[in-house]
Amino acid sequence: MTVLAMASRGAPKAAEPPAASLKGVTRHYRFPGGAKTLHALGPIDLDLRQGEFFSVVGPSGCGKSTLLDVLAGLNPPSEGTASFEGKPITGVPDGIGVVFQEDASFPWLTVEANVAFGLKRAGIDQAEIDRRVDYAVGFMGLRDFRQSYPAQLSGGMRQRVCIARTLVLQPRLILLDEPFGALDQQTRLIMGDELLRLWRETRATVLLITHSLDEAAMLADRVGVMSARPGLFIDVIETGWPSDRDSRIVADPRFGEMTGRIWEKLRTETMKHMQTQGAGPR
Amino acid sequence: MSSKAMSSKTLPSKAMPSQTLPGEALRNIVPPIVLALVLILCWQGLHLATASGAISSPAATLARLVVLMGSGRFWLDVAETGTAFAWALALSIVLGIGLGVVLALLRPVGEVMEPILVTFYSLPKVTLYPLVLLIFGLGMPAKVAFGIMHGLVPITLLTRNAITQLKPVYLRTAKVMRLSAFEAVRSVVLPAIIPELVAGIRIGFSLSLLGVLIGEMFASKRGLGFTAVNAMGLGDLDTIMAIGLFLALFAVLANSGLLSLERAIRHRSAGR
Amino acid sequence: MRYRALVTLAVVLACVLALELACALGWVARTVIIPPSEMVGSLRDILWSGEFNRAIALTLTNVMISVVISIAAGFVLGVAIHASDFLRRAVEPYLASYYAVPTFIFYPVFIVLFGVNSAAIIAIAVLLSIVAMITATMNGLDRIPTVLLRTAKIMRLSPVKTALMIQLPAAAPYFFTGARLSVAYSFIGVIASEFILSGDGLGYAIAYAYNNFENRQMYGLMLLIVIAVTLVNMTLDRLDRRLQSRLRR
């Protein structure tokens, strides 16, 4: 059961080739030393439009992170095809950036060194590295902390470091796996604004995985609602927000309608998940 | 003995927080000094209590140490032991870290080898000394082998553990940045485990030294271990105690130095 | 998990077979190492003939005495140090460096003091093992979640009851780890001492066989110790793991 959103309210980019594409993608996990397999994901059909902000919401364990793994080339699909910019994904493609849920900042490097990390080996000359690092550090508000170590920063600041580190690589597709999960609500809202700023500035395609309905509804152009495991898209909702939005959109009356629609689909799935909790690994 | 139990050889869990206020610093320095004084007093008491000073007094031990350190023979012994120890330690570190990295990256191989290494670690390795002597004969190579026998395995196990217990997100980040395996090890894995590597080196240090000394006590005509056993044959307690004191001071200094280094590095990476 | 254990066993067996082959093909000199099959034969002879029963008994006795002393004294000292803030601050820097010192170098001291007998051996073995028990005891007491102690206070339990009903069970896995380490170190201390210098015991028997070029006997004895110590350590390790997983979150 797959659903593709056909309604495109004023989305002029439908004619362009998709930034990334998944067709009939499933993922099965084999348990070590056993014959049992876990059907973790799919089948998934998804066309990510160039430059869109797509959010994935779903109950825990539905396979959201697995979806990200496939898109990032970290794990191949068990069935189906995954492609990025028209080419099949084998290994991690060039042009993809990932921000993980856990803090991935390297504690042994300063903020500056962290941000510059990916560039050092890409064969880019030092002047360009300095320029990009300077830009990213400024953009993410880390200027005063360039020489600090992540251990001295708060959780939110560390995530900014991780985002800055991804930003300098100038990715065309940015994948984020519940990047603000460890942060408190207010910080999350601010970080959401930062993310939108980032998206507008880089014009990259963004896929955000979140368990927060509000976050999905507020930030995304389209919201993919996933079922309980094995995860499928049970709905893809067009939000139709203007591209210059920020967190104050919570005041918009349509915001409540949007979250209501998402929750309507998600509620039964979440209850289904809670009933099967403990039946298997995440 | 599980390899995780090895960490209980380092610090008791409640590490004292680093204090900067003079009052607190005093509270941390005074008790150990008091204890040391009490122990020295007990030592002196034992000396007085036993017949004809069977146990040498602290003063006598110190005096003997000073005499020894003035003698050429002593420093020849130190050089002998030191050379074997230096070689054993260097090889244990290089081979241990290398092997640890390999066993960590080749997961199945590592998981199969771990019980074997852990079992070897908890054996009385002295049991295997005859085999080493039969292979290497008496002399420096055998001593170095003894040292490596003691120092290699803990370093390997600690290195491997450090890597397998790395936050998975670091490796995923390396993958996502498309680093080759070699680059990932060099720029992510090794920097991340440096505190654990220092801890491993610290433990390898002590154990290599022990291995070399025991080897000398059993099968050598030179070196500090031999001199101690020789002195025993002559009933010369002062010399044994002096050598013991010398080695204890050396070991404690080195260990404290490495411990401080480890703490300094850990402090910076406290975010983990 | 069991699959992995079988593979490990297979690897060990493969190495043994490789050695057997190397000996049979003459790649390894008989003067250096004898084939594993002969080692096993020698071991069987040793056990059958009863020639070394006394030595085995002596070594085991020494180990057991050392274990009992280390665990008992180590536990008491650990509790005492944990209870007294002053003692703790006094002892902590030394504990951290204790295992750095090659304490074994003091074995000759005990020989001079007690003569070549069990007392010296037990003394050095205790010196080696006691600190592991002390640190494990302190560690265990440290790691009792404070919330359990507060629960005890609210239930108005007496100090004795608190110790027996809450602290002991909560810290038991750590105490057991200390005991396990004491056993391992006691074996190491006793056998190393017997080996370096003593008049009897398994370690001495190996050194004697080595010095008299009795390779077959020597390897049989070595095999005996390796197998015995490995079995003891593995059993204790398994128990330790079970305790750890059952009583800890």
PDB file of N, CA, C and O in Angstrom, chain A residues 33, chain B residues 108-109 111-116, chain C residues 1-15 234 238:
ATOM      1  N   GLY A  33      22.958 -15.233  13.295  1.00  0.00           N
ATOM      2  CA  GLY A  33      22.955 -16.668  13.591  1.00  0.00           C
ATOM      3  C   GLY A  33      21.569 -17.287  13.586  1.00  0.00           C
ATOM      4  O   GLY A  33      21.332 -18.307  14.210  1.00  0.00           O
TER       5      GLY A  33
ATOM      6  N   PRO B 108      34.175 -10.200  13.760  1.00  0.00           N
ATOM      7  CA  PRO B 108      34.049 -11.632  14.080  1.00  0.00           C
ATOM      8  C   PRO B 108      35.361 -12.205  14.613  1.00  0.00           C
ATOM      9  O   PRO B 108      35.367 -12.956  15.589  1.00  0.00           O
ATOM     10  N   VAL B 109      36.481 -11.811  13.980  1.00  0.00           N
ATOM     11  CA  VAL B 109      37.774 -12.317  14.435  1.00  0.00           C
ATOM     12  C   VAL B 109      38.020 -11.879  15.870  1.00  0.00           C
ATOM     13  O   VAL B 109      38.442 -12.668  16.721  1.00  0.00           O
ATOM     14  N   GLU B 111      35.821 -11.118  18.148  1.00  0.00           N
ATOM     15  CA  GLU B 111      34.948 -11.787  19.102  1.00  0.00           C
ATOM     16  C   GLU B 111      35.392 -13.213  19.362  1.00  0.00           C
ATOM     17  O   GLU B 111      35.203 -13.736  20.456  1.00  0.00           O
ATOM     18  N   VAL B 112      35.974 -13.852  18.376  1.00  0.00           N
ATOM     19  CA  VAL B 112      36.477 -15.208  18.577  1.00  0.00           C
ATOM     20  C   VAL B 112      37.749 -15.175  19.418  1.00  0.00           C
ATOM     21  O   VAL B 112      37.952 -16.012  20.295  1.00  0.00           O
ATOM     22  N   MET B 113      38.596 -14.184  19.162  1.00  0.00           N
ATOM     23  CA  MET B 113      39.888 -14.137  19.853  1.00  0.00           C
ATOM     24  C   MET B 113      39.788 -13.636  21.281  1.00  0.00           C
ATOM     25  O   MET B 113      40.652 -13.942  22.112  1.00  0.00           O
ATOM     26  N   GLU B 114      38.768 -12.867  21.595  1.00  0.00           N
ATOM     27  CA  GLU B 114      38.701 -12.235  22.916  1.00  0.00           C
ATOM     28  C   GLU B 114      38.795 -13.235  24.067  1.00  0.00           C
ATOM     29  O   GLU B 114      39.611 -13.034  24.968  1.00  0.00           O
ATOM     30  N   PRO B 115      37.997 -14.305  24.072  1.00  0.00           N
ATOM     31  CA  PRO B 115      38.110 -15.230  25.199  1.00  0.00           C
ATOM     32  C   PRO B 115      39.504 -15.831  25.329  1.00  0.00           C
ATOM     33  O   PRO B 115      39.997 -16.039  26.443  1.00  0.00           O
ATOM     34  N   ILE B 116      40.137 -16.091  24.177  1.00  0.00           N
ATOM     35  CA  ILE B 116      41.484 -16.652  24.221  1.00  0.00           C
ATOM     36  C   ILE B 116      42.439 -15.664  24.885  1.00  0.00           C
ATOM     37  O   ILE B 116      43.231 -16.026  25.754  1.00  0.00           O
TER      38      ILE B 116
ATOM     39  N   MET C   1      25.526 -16.562  20.621  1.00  0.00           N
ATOM     40  CA  MET C   1      26.595 -16.485  21.635  1.00  0.00           C
ATOM     41  C   MET C   1      27.311 -17.808  21.762  1.00  0.00           C
ATOM     42  O   MET C   1      28.513 -17.872  21.794  1.00  0.00           O
ATOM     43  N   ARG C   2      26.541 -18.895  21.858  1.00  0.00           N
ATOM     44  CA  ARG C   2      27.171 -20.193  21.995  1.00  0.00           C
ATOM     45  C   ARG C   2      27.901 -20.544  20.719  1.00  0.00           C
ATOM     46  O   ARG C   2      28.899 -21.250  20.755  1.00  0.00           O
ATOM     47  N   TYR C   3      27.351 -20.058  19.605  1.00  0.00           N
ATOM     48  CA  TYR C   3      28.000 -20.289  18.323  1.00  0.00           C
ATOM     49  C   TYR C   3      29.410 -19.739  18.354  1.00  0.00           C
ATOM     50  O   TYR C   3      30.363 -20.386  17.921  1.00  0.00           O
ATOM     51  N   ARG C   4      29.548 -18.537  18.899  1.00  0.00           N
ATOM     52  CA  ARG C   4      30.863 -17.912  18.965  1.00  0.00           C
ATOM     53  C   ARG C   4      31.806 -18.725  19.845  1.00  0.00           C
ATOM     54  O   ARG C   4      32.988 -18.875  19.520  1.00  0.00           O
ATOM     55  N   ALA C   5      31.295 -19.249  20.946  1.00  0.00           N
ATOM     56  CA  ALA C   5      32.141 -20.042  21.838  1.00  0.00           C
ATOM     57  C   ALA C   5      32.666 -21.270  21.106  1.00  0.00           C
ATOM     58  O   ALA C   5      33.824 -21.654  21.266  1.00  0.00           O
ATOM     59  N   LEU C   6      31.797 -21.868  20.291  1.00  0.00           N
ATOM     60  CA  LEU C   6      32.221 -23.049  19.540  1.00  0.00           C
ATOM     61  C   LEU C   6      33.325 -22.691  18.547  1.00  0.00           C
ATOM     62  O   LEU C   6      34.294 -23.443  18.376  1.00  0.00           O
ATOM     63  N   VAL C   7      33.175 -21.540  17.900  1.00  0.00           N
ATOM     64  CA  VAL C   7      34.205 -21.131  16.934  1.00  0.00           C
ATOM     65  C   VAL C   7      35.532 -20.929  17.650  1.00  0.00           C
ATOM     66  O   VAL C   7      36.587 -21.332  17.164  1.00  0.00           O
ATOM     67  N   THR C   8      35.467 -20.285  18.837  1.00  0.00           N
ATOM     68  CA  THR C   8      36.698 -20.083  19.603  1.00  0.00           C
ATOM     69  C   THR C   8      37.358 -21.420  19.916  1.00  0.00           C
ATOM     70  O   THR C   8      38.569 -21.596  19.726  1.00  0.00           O
ATOM     71  N   LEU C   9      36.537 -22.347  20.377  1.00  0.00           N
ATOM     72  CA  LEU C   9      37.052 -23.677  20.686  1.00  0.00           C
ATOM     73  C   LEU C   9      37.692 -24.305  19.447  1.00  0.00           C
ATOM     74  O   LEU C   9      38.774 -24.900  19.505  1.00  0.00           O
ATOM     75  N   ALA C  10      37.018 -24.134  18.314  1.00  0.00           N
ATOM     76  CA  ALA C  10      37.532 -24.697  17.067  1.00  0.00           C
ATOM     77  C   ALA C  10      38.887 -24.089  16.726  1.00  0.00           C
ATOM     78  O   ALA C  10      39.808 -24.793  16.287  1.00  0.00           O
ATOM     79  N   VAL C  11      39.022 -22.768  16.945  1.00  0.00           N
ATOM     80  CA  VAL C  11      40.293 -22.107  16.644  1.00  0.00           C
ATOM     81  C   VAL C  11      41.404 -22.674  17.523  1.00  0.00           C
ATOM     82  O   VAL C  11      42.509 -22.973  17.051  1.00  0.00           O
ATOM     83  N   VAL C  12      41.085 -22.851  18.815  1.00  0.00           N
ATOM     84  CA  VAL C  12      42.092 -23.394  19.728  1.00  0.00           C
ATOM     85  C   VAL C  12      42.505 -24.798  19.287  1.00  0.00           C
ATOM     86  O   VAL C  12      43.693 -25.136  19.220  1.00  0.00           O
ATOM     87  N   LEU C  13      41.497 -25.618  18.965  1.00  0.00           N
ATOM     88  CA  LEU C  13      41.784 -26.982  18.519  1.00  0.00           C
ATOM     89  C   LEU C  13      42.625 -26.973  17.249  1.00  0.00           C
ATOM     90  O   LEU C  13      43.571 -27.763  17.095  1.00  0.00           O
ATOM     91  N   ALA C  14      42.305 -26.036  16.350  1.00  0.00           N
ATOM     92  CA  ALA C  14      43.068 -25.951  15.105  1.00  0.00           C
ATOM     93  C   ALA C  14      44.533 -25.640  15.404  1.00  0.00           C
ATOM     94  O   ALA C  14      45.431 -26.226  14.797  1.00  0.00           O
ATOM     95  N   CYS C  15      44.768 -24.739  16.358  1.00  0.00           N
ATOM     96  CA  CYS C  15      46.154 -24.398  16.708  1.00  0.00           C
ATOM     97  C   CYS C  15      46.860 -25.614  17.297  1.00  0.00           C
ATOM     98  O   CYS C  15      48.029 -25.888  16.992  1.00  0.00           O
ATOM     99  N   MET C 234      37.227 -19.475  34.349  1.00  0.00           N
ATOM    100  CA  MET C 234      36.042 -19.443  33.481  1.00  0.00           C
ATOM    101  C   MET C 234      34.773 -19.644  34.290  1.00  0.00           C
ATOM    102  O   MET C 234      33.770 -18.973  34.065  1.00  0.00           O
ATOM    103  N   ARG C 238      31.835 -16.883  34.605  1.00  0.00           N
ATOM    104  CA  ARG C 238      30.450 -17.119  34.234  1.00  0.00           C
ATOM    105  C   ARG C 238      29.520 -16.721  35.375  1.00  0.00           C
ATOM    106  O   ARG C 238      28.502 -16.070  35.175  1.00  0.00           O
TER     107      ARG C 238
END
